[in-house]
CSV table of C-alpha atoms in Angstrom, one decimal:
chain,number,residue,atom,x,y,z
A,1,UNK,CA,-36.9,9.3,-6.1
A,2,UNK,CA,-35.3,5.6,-6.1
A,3,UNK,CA,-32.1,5.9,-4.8
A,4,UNK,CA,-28.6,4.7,-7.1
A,5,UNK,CA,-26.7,2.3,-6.1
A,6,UNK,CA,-22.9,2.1,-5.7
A,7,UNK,CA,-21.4,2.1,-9.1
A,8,UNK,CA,-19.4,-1.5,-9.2
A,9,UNK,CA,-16.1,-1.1,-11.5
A,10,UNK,CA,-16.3,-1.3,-14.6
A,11,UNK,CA,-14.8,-4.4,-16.2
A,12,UNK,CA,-12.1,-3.7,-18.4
A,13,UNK,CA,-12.3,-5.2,-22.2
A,14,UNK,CA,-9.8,-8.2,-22.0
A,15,UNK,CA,-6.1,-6.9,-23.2
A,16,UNK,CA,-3.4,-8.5,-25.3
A,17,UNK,CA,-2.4,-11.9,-24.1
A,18,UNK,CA,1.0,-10.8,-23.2
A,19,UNK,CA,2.2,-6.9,-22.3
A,20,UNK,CA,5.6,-5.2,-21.3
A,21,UNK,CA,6.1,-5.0,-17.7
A,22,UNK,CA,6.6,-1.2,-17.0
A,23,UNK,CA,3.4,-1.1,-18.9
A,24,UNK,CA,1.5,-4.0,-16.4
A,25,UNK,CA,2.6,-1.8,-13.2
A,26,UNK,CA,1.5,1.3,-14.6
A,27,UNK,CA,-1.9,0.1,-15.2
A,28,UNK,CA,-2.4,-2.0,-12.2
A,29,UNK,CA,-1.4,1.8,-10.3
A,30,UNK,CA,1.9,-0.1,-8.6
A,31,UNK,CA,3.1,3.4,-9.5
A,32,UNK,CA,2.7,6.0,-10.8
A,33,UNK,CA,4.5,7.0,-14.1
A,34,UNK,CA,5.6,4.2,-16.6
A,35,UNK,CA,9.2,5.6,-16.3
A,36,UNK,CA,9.3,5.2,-12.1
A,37,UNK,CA,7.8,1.4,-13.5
A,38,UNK,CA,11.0,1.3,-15.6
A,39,UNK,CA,13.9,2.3,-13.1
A,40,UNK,CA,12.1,-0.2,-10.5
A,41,UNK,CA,12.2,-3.0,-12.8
A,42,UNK,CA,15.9,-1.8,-13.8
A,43,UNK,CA,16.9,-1.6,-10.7
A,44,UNK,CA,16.0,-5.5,-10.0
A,45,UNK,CA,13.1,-5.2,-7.7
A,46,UNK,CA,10.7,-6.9,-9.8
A,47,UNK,CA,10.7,-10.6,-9.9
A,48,UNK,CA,8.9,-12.6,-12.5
A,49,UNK,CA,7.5,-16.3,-11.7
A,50,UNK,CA,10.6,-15.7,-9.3
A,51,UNK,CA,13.2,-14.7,-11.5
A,52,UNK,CA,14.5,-11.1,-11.2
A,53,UNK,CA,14.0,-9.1,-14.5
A,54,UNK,CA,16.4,-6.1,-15.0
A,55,UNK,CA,14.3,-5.7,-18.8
A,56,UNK,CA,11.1,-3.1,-18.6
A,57,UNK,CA,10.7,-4.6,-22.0
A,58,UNK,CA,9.9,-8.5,-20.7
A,59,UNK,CA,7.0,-9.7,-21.4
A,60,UNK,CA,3.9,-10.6,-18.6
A,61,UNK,CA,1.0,-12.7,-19.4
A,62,UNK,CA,-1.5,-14.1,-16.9
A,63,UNK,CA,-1.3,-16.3,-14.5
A,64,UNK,CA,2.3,-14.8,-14.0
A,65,UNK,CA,3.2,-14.0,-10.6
A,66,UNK,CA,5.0,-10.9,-9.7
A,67,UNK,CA,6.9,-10.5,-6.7
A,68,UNK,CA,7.5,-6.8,-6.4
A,69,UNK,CA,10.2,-4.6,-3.4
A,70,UNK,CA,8.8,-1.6,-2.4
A,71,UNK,CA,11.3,-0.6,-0.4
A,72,UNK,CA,8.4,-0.4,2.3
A,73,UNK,CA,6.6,-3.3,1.4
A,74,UNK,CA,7.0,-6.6,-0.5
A,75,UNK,CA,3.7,-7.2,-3.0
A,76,UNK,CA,3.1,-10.6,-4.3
A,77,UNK,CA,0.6,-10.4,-7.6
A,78,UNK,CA,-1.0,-12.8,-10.1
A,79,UNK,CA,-1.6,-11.1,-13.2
A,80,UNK,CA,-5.6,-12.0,-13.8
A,81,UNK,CA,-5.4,-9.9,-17.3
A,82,UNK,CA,-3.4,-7.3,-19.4
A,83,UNK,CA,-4.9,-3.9,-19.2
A,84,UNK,CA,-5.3,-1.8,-21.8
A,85,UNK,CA,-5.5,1.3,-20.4
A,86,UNK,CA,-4.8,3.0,-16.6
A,87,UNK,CA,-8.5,3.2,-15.2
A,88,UNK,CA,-9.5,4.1,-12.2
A,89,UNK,CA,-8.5,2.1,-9.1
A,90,UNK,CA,-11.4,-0.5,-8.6
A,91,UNK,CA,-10.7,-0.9,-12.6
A,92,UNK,CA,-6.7,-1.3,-12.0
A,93,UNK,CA,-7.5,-4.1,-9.1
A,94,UNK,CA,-9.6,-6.5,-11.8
A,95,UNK,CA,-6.0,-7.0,-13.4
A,96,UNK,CA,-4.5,-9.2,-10.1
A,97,UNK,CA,-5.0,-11.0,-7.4
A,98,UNK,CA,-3.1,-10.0,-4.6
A,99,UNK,CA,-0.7,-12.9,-2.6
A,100,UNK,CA,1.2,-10.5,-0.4
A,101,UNK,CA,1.7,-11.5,3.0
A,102,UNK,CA,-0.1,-9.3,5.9
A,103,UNK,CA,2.4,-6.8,6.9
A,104,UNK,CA,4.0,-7.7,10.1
A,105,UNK,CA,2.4,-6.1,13.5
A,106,UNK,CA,4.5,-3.0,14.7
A,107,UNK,CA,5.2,-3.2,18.7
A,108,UNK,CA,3.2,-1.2,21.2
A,109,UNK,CA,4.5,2.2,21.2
A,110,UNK,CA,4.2,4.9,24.1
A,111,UNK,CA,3.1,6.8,21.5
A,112,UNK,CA,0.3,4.7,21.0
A,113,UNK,CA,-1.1,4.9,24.7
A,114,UNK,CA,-3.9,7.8,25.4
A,115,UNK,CA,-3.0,11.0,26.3
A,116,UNK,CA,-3.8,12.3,30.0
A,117,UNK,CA,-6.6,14.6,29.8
A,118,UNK,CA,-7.6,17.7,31.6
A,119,UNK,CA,-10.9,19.6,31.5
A,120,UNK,CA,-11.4,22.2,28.5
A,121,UNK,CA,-11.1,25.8,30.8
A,122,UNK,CA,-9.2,24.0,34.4
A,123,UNK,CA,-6.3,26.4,33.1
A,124,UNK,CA,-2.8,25.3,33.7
A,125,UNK,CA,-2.2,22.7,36.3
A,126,UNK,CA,-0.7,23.8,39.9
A,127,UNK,CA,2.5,21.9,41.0
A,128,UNK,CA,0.5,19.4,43.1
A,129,UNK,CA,-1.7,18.7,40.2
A,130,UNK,CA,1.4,17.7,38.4
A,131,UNK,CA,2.6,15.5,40.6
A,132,UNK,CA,-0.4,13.7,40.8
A,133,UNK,CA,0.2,13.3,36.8
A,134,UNK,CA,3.0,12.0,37.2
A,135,UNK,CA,1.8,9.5,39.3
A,136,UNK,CA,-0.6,8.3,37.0
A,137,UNK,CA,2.2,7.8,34.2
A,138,UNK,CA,2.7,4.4,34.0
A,139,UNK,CA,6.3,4.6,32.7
A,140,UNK,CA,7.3,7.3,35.0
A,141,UNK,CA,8.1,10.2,32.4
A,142,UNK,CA,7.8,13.6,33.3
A,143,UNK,CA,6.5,16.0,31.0
């Protein structure tokens, strides 16, 4: 038995030389309904070519560049081609390139730091045990 290799996306046939907005970022899977596409681009968080769009209805052809708020996140795309339908993601990523900026590096959190560990079965630790715990904190917090 030879074995298969990894599928590679599918290219998509090549769309209409211009397409509605709403209708770009529901195919490119920015999100997930056309009408969530709609009240983002309503709501003026869209830019196109740097202008910001309040129309779902304007037009995007490629080569545009989109500039899209999140609210998390701030994605810069340039539109490669018009979909014409919503594929499956490796299909929706052929559409653009993606600009966007690396997202900025969070601070060290104490979160972050290991855990202290006990051995599985050493049962709960005695009051000198604890205190030796503590010692090892390096920020001094008690448990």
């Amino acid at each position: 038995m030879s074995e298969a290799a990894p599928a590679e996306p599918r290219l998509p046939a090549p769309g209409p030389d211009r397409q509605r907005v709403d209708r770009w970022l529901f195919f490119a899977r920015v999100v997930k309904s056309r009408a969530l596409a709609a009240k983002m681009v309503g709501s003026g968080a869209v830019r196109v070519n740097s202008d910001k769009i309040t129309q779902p209805s304007r037009s995007v052809r490629p080569d545009d560049v989109l500039t899209i708020n999140t609210g998390r996140r701030v994605l810069v795309y340039r539109i490669v081609d018009c979909g014409t339908r919503r594929g499956p993601a490796p299909e929706a990523r052929l559409l653009y390139e993606d600009l966007s900026p690396p997202p900025p590096e969070r601070p060290a959190s104490p979160l972050d730091a290991p855990a202290l560990r006990r051995e599985p079965g050493a049962g709960r630790p005695t009051k000198k045990e604890r205190r030796a715990l503590d010692k090892l904190d390096p920020n001094g917090n008690s448990w």
